[in-house]
GROMACS .gro file of C-alpha atoms in nm:
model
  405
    1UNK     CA    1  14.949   7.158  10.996
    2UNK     CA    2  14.828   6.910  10.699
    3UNK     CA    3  14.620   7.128  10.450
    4UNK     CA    4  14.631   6.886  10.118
    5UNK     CA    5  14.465   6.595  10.261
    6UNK     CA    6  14.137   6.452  10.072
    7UNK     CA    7  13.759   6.505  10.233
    8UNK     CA    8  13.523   6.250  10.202
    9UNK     CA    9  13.129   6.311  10.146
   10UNK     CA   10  13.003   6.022  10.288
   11UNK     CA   11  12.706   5.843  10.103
   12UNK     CA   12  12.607   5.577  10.314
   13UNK     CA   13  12.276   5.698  10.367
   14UNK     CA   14  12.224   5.827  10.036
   15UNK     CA   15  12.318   5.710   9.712
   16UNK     CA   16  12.523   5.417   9.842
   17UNK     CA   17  12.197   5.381  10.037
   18UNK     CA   18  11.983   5.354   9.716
   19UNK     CA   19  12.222   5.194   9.454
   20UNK     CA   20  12.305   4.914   9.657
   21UNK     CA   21  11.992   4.860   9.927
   22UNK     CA   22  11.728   5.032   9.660
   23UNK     CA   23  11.729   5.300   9.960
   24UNK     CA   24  11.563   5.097  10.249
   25UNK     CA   25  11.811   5.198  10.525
   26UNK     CA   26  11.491   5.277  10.780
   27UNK     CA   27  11.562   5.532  10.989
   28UNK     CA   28  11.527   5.298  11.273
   29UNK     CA   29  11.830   5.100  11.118
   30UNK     CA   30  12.017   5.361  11.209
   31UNK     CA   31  11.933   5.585  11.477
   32UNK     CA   32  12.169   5.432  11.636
   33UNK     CA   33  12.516   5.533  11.465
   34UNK     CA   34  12.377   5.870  11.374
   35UNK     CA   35  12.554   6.049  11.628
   36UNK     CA   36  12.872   5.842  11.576
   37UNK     CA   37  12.874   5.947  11.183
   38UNK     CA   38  12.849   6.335  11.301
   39UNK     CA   39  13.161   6.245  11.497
   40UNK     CA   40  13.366   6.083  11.207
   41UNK     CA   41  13.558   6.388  11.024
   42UNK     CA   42  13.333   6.380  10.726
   43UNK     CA   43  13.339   6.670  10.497
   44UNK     CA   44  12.955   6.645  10.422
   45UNK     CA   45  12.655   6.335  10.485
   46UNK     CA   46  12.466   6.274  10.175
   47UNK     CA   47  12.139   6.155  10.331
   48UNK     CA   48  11.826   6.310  10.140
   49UNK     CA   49  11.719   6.433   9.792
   50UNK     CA   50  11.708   6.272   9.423
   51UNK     CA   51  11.598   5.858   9.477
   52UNK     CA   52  11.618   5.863   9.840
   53UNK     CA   53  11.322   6.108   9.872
   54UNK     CA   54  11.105   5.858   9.650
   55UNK     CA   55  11.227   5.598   9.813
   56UNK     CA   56  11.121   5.684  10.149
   57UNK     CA   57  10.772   5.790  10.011
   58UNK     CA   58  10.738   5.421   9.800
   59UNK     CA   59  10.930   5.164   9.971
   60UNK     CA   60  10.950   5.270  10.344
   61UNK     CA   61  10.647   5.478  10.380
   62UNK     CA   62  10.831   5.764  10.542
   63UNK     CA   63  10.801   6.153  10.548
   64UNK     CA   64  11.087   6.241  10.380
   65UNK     CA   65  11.040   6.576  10.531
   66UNK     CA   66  11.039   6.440  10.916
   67UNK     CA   67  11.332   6.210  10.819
   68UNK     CA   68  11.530   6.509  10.698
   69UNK     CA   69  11.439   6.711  11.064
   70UNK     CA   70  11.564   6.348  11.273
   71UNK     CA   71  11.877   6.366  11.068
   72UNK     CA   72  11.975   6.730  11.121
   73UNK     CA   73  11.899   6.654  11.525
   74UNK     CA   74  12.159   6.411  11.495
   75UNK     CA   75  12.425   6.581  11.290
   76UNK     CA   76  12.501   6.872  11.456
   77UNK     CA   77  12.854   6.939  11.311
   78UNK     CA   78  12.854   6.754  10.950
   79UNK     CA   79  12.644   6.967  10.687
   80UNK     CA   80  12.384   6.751  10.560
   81UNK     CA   81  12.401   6.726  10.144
   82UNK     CA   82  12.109   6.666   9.866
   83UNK     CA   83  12.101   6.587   9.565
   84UNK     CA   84  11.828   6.801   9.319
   85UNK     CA   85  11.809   6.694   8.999
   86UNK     CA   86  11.762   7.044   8.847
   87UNK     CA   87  11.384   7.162   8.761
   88UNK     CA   88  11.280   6.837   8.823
   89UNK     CA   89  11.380   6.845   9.166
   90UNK     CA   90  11.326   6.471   9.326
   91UNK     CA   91  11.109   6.340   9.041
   92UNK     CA   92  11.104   6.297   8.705
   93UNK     CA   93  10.951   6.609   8.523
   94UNK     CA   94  11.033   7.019   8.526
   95UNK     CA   95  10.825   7.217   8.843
   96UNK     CA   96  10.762   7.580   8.812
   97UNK     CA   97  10.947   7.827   8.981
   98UNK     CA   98  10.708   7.874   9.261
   99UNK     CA   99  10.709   7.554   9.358
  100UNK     CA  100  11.088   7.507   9.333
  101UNK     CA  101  11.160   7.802   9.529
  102UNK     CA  102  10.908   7.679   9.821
  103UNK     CA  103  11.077   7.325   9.798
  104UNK     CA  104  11.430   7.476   9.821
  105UNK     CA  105  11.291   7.704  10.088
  106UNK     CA  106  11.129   7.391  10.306
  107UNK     CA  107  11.478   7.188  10.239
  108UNK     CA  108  11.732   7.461  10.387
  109UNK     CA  109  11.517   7.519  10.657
  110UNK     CA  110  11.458   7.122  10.791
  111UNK     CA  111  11.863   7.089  10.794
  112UNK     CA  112  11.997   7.037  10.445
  113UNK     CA  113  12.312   7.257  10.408
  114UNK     CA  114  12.431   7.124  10.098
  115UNK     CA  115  12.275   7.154   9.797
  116UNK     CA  116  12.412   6.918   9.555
  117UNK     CA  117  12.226   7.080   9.174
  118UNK     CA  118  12.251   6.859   8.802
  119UNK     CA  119  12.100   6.934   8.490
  120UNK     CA  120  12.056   6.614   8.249
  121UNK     CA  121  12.169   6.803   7.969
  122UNK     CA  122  12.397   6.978   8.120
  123UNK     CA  123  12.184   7.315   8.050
  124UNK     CA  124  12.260   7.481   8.334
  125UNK     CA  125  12.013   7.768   8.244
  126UNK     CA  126  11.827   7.530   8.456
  127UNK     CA  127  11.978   7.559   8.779
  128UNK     CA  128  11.999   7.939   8.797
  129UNK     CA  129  11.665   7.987   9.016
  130UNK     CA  130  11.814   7.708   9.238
  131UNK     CA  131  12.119   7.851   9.287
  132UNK     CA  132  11.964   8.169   9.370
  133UNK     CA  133  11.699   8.046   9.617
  134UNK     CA  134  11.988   7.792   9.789
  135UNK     CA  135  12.192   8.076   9.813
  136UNK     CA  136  11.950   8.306   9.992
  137UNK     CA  137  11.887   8.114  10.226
  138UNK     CA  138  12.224   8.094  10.369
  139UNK     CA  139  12.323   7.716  10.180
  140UNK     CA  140  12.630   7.617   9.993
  141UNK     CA  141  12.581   7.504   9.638
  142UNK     CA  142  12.767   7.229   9.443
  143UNK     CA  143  12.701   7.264   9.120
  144UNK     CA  144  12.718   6.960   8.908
  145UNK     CA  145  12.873   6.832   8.566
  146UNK     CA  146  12.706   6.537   8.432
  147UNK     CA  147  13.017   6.391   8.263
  148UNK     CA  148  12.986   6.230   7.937
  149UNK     CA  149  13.142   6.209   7.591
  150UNK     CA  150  13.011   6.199   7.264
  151UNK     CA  151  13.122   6.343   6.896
  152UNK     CA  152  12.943   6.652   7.061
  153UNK     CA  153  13.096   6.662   7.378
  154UNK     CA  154  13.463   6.750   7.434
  155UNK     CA  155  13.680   6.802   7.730
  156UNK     CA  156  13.677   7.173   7.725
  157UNK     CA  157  13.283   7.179   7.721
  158UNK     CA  158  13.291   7.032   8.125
  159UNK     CA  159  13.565   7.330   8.190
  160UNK     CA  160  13.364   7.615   8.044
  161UNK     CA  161  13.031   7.441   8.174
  162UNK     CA  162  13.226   7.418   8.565
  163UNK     CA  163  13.296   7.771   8.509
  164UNK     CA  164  12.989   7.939   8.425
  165UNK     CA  165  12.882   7.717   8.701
  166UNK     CA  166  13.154   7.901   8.973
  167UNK     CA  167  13.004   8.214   8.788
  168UNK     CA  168  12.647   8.143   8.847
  169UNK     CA  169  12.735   8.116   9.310
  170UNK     CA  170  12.851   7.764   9.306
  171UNK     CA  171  13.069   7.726   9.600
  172UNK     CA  172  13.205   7.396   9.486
  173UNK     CA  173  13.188   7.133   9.169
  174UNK     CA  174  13.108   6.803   9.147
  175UNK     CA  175  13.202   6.576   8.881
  176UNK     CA  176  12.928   6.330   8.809
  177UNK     CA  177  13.050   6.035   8.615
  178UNK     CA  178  12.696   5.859   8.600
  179UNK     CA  179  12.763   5.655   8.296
  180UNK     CA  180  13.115   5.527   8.350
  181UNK     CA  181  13.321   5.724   8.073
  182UNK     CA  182  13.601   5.831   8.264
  183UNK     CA  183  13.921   5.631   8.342
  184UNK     CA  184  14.215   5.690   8.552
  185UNK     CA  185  14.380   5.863   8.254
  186UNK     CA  186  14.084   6.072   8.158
  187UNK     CA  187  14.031   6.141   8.549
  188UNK     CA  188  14.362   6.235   8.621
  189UNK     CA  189  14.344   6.529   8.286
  190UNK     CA  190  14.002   6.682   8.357
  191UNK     CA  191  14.088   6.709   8.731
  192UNK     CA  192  14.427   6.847   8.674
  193UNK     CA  193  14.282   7.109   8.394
  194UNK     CA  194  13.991   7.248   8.652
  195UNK     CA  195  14.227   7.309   8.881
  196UNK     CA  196  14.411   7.528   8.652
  197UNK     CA  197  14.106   7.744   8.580
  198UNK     CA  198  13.903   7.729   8.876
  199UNK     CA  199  13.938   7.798   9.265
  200UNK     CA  200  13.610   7.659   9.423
  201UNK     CA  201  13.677   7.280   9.559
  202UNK     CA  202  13.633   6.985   9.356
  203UNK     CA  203  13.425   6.707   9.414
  204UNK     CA  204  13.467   6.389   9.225
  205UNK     CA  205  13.151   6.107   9.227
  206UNK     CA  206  13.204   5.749   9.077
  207UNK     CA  207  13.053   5.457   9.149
  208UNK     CA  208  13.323   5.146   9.265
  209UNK     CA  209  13.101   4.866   8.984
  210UNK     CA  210  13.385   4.703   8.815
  211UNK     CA  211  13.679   4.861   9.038
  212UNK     CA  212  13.697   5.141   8.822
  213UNK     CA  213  13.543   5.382   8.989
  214UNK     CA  214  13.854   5.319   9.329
  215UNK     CA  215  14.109   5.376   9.035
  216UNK     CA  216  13.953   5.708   8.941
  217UNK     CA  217  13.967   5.855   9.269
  218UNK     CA  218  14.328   5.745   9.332
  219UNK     CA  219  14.419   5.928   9.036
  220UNK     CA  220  14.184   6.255   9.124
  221UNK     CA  221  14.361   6.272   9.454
  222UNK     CA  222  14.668   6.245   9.295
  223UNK     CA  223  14.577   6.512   9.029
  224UNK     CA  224  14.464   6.716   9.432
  225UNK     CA  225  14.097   6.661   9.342
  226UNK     CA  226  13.981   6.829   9.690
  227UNK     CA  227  13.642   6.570   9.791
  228UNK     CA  228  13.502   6.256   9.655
  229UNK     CA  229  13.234   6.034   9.761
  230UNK     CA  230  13.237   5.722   9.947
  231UNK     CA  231  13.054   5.479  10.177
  232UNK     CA  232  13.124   5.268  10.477
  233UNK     CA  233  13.211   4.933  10.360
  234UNK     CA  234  12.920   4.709  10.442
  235UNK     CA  235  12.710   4.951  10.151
  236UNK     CA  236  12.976   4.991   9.946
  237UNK     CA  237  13.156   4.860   9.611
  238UNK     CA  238  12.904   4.711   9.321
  239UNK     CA  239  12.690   4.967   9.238
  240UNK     CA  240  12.801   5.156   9.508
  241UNK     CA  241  13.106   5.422   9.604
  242UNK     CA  242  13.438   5.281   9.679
  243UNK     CA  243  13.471   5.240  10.049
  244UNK     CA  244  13.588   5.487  10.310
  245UNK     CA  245  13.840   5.239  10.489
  246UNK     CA  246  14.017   5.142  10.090
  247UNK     CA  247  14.113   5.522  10.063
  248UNK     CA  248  14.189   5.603  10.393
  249UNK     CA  249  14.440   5.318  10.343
  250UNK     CA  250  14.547   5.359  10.046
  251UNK     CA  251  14.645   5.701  10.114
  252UNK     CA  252  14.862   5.579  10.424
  253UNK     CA  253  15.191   5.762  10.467
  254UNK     CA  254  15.101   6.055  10.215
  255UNK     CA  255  14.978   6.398  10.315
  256UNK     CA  256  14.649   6.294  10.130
  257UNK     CA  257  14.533   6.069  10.362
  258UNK     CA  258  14.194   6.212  10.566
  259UNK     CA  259  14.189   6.334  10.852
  260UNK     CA  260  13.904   6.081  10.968
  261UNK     CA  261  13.843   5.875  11.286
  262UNK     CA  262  13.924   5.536  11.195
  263UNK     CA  263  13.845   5.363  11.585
  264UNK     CA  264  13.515   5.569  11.522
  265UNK     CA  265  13.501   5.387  11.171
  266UNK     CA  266  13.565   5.144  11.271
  267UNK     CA  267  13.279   5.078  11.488
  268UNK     CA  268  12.998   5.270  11.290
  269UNK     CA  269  13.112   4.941  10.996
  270UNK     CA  270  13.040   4.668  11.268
  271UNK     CA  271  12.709   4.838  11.327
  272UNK     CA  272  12.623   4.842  10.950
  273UNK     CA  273  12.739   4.494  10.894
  274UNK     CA  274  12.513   4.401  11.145
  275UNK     CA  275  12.207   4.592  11.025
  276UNK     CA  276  12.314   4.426  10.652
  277UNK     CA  277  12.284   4.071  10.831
  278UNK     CA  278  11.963   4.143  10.959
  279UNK     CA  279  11.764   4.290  10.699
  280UNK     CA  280  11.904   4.037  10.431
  281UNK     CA  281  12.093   4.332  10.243
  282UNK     CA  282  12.319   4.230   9.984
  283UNK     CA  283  12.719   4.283   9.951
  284UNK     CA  284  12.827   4.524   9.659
  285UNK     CA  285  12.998   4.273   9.453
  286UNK     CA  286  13.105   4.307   9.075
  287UNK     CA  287  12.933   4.112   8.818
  288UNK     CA  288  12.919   4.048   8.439
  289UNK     CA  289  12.644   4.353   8.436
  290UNK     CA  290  12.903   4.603   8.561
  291UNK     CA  291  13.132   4.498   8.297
  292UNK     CA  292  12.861   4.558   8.027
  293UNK     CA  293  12.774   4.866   8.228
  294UNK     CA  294  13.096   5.025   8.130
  295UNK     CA  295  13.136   4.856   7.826
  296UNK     CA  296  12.871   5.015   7.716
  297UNK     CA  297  12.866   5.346   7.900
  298UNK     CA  298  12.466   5.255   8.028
  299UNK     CA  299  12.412   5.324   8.415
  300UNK     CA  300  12.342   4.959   8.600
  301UNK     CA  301  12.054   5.115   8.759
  302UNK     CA  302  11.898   5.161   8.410
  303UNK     CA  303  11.996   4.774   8.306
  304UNK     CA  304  11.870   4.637   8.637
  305UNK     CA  305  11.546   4.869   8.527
  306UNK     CA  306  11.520   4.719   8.159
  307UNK     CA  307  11.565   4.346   8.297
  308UNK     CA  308  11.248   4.410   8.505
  309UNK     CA  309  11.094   4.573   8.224
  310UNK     CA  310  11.192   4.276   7.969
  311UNK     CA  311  11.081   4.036   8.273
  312UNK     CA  312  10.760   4.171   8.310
  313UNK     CA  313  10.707   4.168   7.923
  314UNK     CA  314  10.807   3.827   7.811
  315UNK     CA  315  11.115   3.948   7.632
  316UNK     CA  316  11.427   3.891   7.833
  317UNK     CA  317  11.603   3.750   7.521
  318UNK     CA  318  11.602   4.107   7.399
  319UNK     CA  319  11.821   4.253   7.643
  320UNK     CA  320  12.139   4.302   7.487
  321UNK     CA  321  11.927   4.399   7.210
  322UNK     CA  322  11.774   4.689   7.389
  323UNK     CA  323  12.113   4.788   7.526
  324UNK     CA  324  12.217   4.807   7.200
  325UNK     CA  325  11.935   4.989   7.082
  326UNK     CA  326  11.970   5.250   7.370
  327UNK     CA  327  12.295   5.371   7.224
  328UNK     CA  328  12.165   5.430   6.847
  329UNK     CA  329  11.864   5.609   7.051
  330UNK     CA  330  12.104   5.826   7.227
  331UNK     CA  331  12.282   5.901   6.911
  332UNK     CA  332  11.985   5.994   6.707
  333UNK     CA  333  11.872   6.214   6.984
  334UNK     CA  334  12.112   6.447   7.019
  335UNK     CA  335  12.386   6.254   7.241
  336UNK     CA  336  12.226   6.319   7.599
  337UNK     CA  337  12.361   6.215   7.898
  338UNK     CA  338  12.215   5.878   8.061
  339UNK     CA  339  12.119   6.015   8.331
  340UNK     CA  340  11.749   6.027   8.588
  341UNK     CA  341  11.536   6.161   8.415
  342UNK     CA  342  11.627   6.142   8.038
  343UNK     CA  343  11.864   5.824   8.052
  344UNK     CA  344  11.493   5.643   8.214
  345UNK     CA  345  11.381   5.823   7.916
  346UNK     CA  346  11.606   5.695   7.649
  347UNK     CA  347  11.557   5.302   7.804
  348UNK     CA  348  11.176   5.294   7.764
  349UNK     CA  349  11.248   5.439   7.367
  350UNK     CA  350  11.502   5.162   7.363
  351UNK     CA  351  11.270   4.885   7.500
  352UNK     CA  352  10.966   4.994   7.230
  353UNK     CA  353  11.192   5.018   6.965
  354UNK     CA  354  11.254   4.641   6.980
  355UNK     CA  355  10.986   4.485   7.096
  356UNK     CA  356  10.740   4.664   6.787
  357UNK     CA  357  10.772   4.621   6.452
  358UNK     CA  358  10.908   4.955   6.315
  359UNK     CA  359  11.164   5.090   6.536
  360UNK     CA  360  10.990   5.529   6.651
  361UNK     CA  361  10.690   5.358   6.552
  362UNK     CA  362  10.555   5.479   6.911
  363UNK     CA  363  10.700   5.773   7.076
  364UNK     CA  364  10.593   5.791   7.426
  365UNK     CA  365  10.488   6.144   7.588
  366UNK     CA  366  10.847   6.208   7.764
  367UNK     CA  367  11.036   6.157   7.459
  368UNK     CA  368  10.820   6.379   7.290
  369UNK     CA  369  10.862   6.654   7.606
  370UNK     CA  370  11.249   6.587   7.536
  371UNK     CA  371  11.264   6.640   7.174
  372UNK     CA  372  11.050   6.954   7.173
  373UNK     CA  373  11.342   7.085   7.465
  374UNK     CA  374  11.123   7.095   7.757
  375UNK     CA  375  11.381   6.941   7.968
  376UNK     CA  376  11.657   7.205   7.797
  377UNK     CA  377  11.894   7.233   7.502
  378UNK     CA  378  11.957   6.894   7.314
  379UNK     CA  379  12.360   6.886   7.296
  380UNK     CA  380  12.357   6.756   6.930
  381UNK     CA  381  12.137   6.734   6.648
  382UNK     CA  382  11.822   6.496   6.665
  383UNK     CA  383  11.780   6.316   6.291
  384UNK     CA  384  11.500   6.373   6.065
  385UNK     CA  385  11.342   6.060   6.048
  386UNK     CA  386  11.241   6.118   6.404
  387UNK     CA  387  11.149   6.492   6.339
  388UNK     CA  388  10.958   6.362   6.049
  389UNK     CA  389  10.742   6.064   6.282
  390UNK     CA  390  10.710   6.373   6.532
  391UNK     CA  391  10.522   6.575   6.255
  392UNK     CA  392  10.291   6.288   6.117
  393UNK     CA  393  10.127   6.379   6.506
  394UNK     CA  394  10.117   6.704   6.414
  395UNK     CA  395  10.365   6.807   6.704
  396UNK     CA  396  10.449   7.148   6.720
  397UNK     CA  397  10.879   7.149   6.716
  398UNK     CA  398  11.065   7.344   6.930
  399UNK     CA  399  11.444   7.217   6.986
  400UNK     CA  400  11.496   7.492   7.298
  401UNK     CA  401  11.217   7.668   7.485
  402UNK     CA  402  11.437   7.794   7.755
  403UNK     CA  403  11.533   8.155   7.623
  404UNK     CA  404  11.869   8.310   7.645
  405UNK     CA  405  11.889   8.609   7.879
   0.00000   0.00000   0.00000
């Protein structure tokens, strides 16, 4: 019996769903293959959580909630996976614990099995209620590294941070490589080292943008990285996941090939081509953006926000200023990761910064939450000159509210 090959968490639905199609898949779109996609050998379906939730609420005009209870009709043998982005849950600022407990509560018991946890800074103080409230009620918990890198963050920080997460219930880790840091080489090291010091599975998530993302997963699966994420190919590649069909096949003839059905595959692709044709979706394709994406290390979801920002604005010939600008901001912050909420965060500072005429000159009222540690510990040191601006409002500063226990 084959025990080494690779699972796939499909994101078709999900974040395949909303990086390449903004997330308006209707459910209507795909009733249809539902069942089929239960069928397919998929270790998990990431369908609901994170963007997708908003989403459905701004751009479809669906109950998330009643969307969630359809999907779990329909997939009666694949767990259904969702992504919560720590306190902040689906949006964009911390909840209290009562109301994160009674969403965690409302989300196990309408289907999700799955709960796939991230802190932006990596301050996984913040996930502890989560992982406690998932875990009562019976759910699996992936907790999540945000990886990134940074004169502040080195390798052994994601170990001990995957650890403590193991130690806190998680039943499996992901690696999230939002902001396109690692390469094969990197991959192939920081897979191979958790493996040495953990037992829980490993879950590797990259996005395919400039083909990068396909040559990190070879070289997970080659380092036995145990799941990664992908989508059917119709939503895939660009700012999506590599697809489903490139691994299977580029796994032929090796015991790490998954054990998927390909007929079934197959036909669920046709159906999403189709449904791609209709609604006018695009292809994932790479482009000059992706390249500057990882250039750069700045998520594309964050440029494509800033060139509707600069759009609206009048200043479009300040983009590759502002992307620019959005890594000296992330330096004299502390070095967070770029990713929802803070990396939306770090843009807007970015995007004021160059359009005034004294760069901190304005501090909006999230960077100000952030810098006072409302959304957890900073990783590095923020620089005076900002704690200085900060005190001229006569802002209380507070670099960690969270206590230690």
């Amino acid at each position: 019996m084959v025990t080494n090959q690779v699972r796939i968490t499909d994101t078709t639905l999900g974040d395949a769903n909303q990086s390449l199609w903004n997330g308006k898949l209707r459910l209507e779109d795909v009733l249809p293959i539902l069942a089929k996609m239960d069928r397919a050998g998929f270790y998990s379906i990431d369908c609901w959580g994170a963007e997708i939730f908003e989403s459905l609420l701004q751009n479809l005009k669906e109950d998330p909630w009643d969307r969630l209870k359809i999907l779990k009709s329909h997939f009666k043998e694949t767990p259904i996976s969702a992504l919560i982005r720590g306190r902040s849950l689906v949006g964009y600022k911390n909840y209290d614990d009562e109301l994160i407990k009674k969403f965690i509560e409302l989300s196990a018991k309408n289907g999700v099995a799955i709960f796939r946890v991230y802190d932006a800074l990596n301050d996984i103080r913040n996930l502890k209620l989560i992982v406690e409230v998932a875990k009562y009620c019976g759910c699996l918990v992936q907790g999540t590294l945000v990886y990134t890198e940074s004169p502040v963050h080195k390798m052994m920080d994601s170990i001990k941070i995957s650890k403590e997460l193991v130690e806190m219930g998680a039943d499996s880790i992901c690696i999230m490589d939002e902001n396109y840091f690692l390469t094969p080489d990197k991959t192939y090291k920081i897979i191979s080292a958790l493996k040495q010091e953990i037992v829980v599975p490993i879950n590797l998530h990259c996005h395919f943008i400039n083909g990068i993302g396909l040559l990190n997963y070879l070289k997970a699966i080659e380092a036995n990285v145990d799941i990664i994420d992908a989508a059917f190919t119709p939503v895939s590649f660009g700012n999506s996941q590599p697809s489903i069909e490139s691994i299977y096949f580029a796994l032929k003839d090796t015991d790490r090939q998954p054990s998927l059905n390909m007929e079934l595959i197959e036909e669920i692709s046709k159906e999403i081509e189709g449904i791609r044709k209709l609604r006018d979706f695009k292809k994932g394709t790479t482009s000059v953006i992706h390249n500057k994406s990882v250039q750069l290390n700045i998520p594309d979801h964050i440029i494509s926000d800033l060139i509707s920002q600069l759009k609206d604005k009048g200043e479009m010939e300040n983009l590759f200023n502002v992307l620019e600008e959005i890594q000296s901001v992330r330096e004299e912050i502390g070095y967070p990761p770029l990713i929802t909420p803070v990396g939306e965060i770090v843009g807007t500072q970015a995007i004021i910064n160059v359009i005034t005429d004294e760069r901190w000159e304005i501090i909006p009222d999230e960077m100000k939450k952030y810098l006072i540690g409302d959304y957890g510990k900073i990783p590095g040191e923020v620089i005076p000159d900002i704690l200085i601006r900060l005190e001229k409002e006569k802002k209380s500063l507070k670099f960690d509210r969270i206590k230690s226990e």
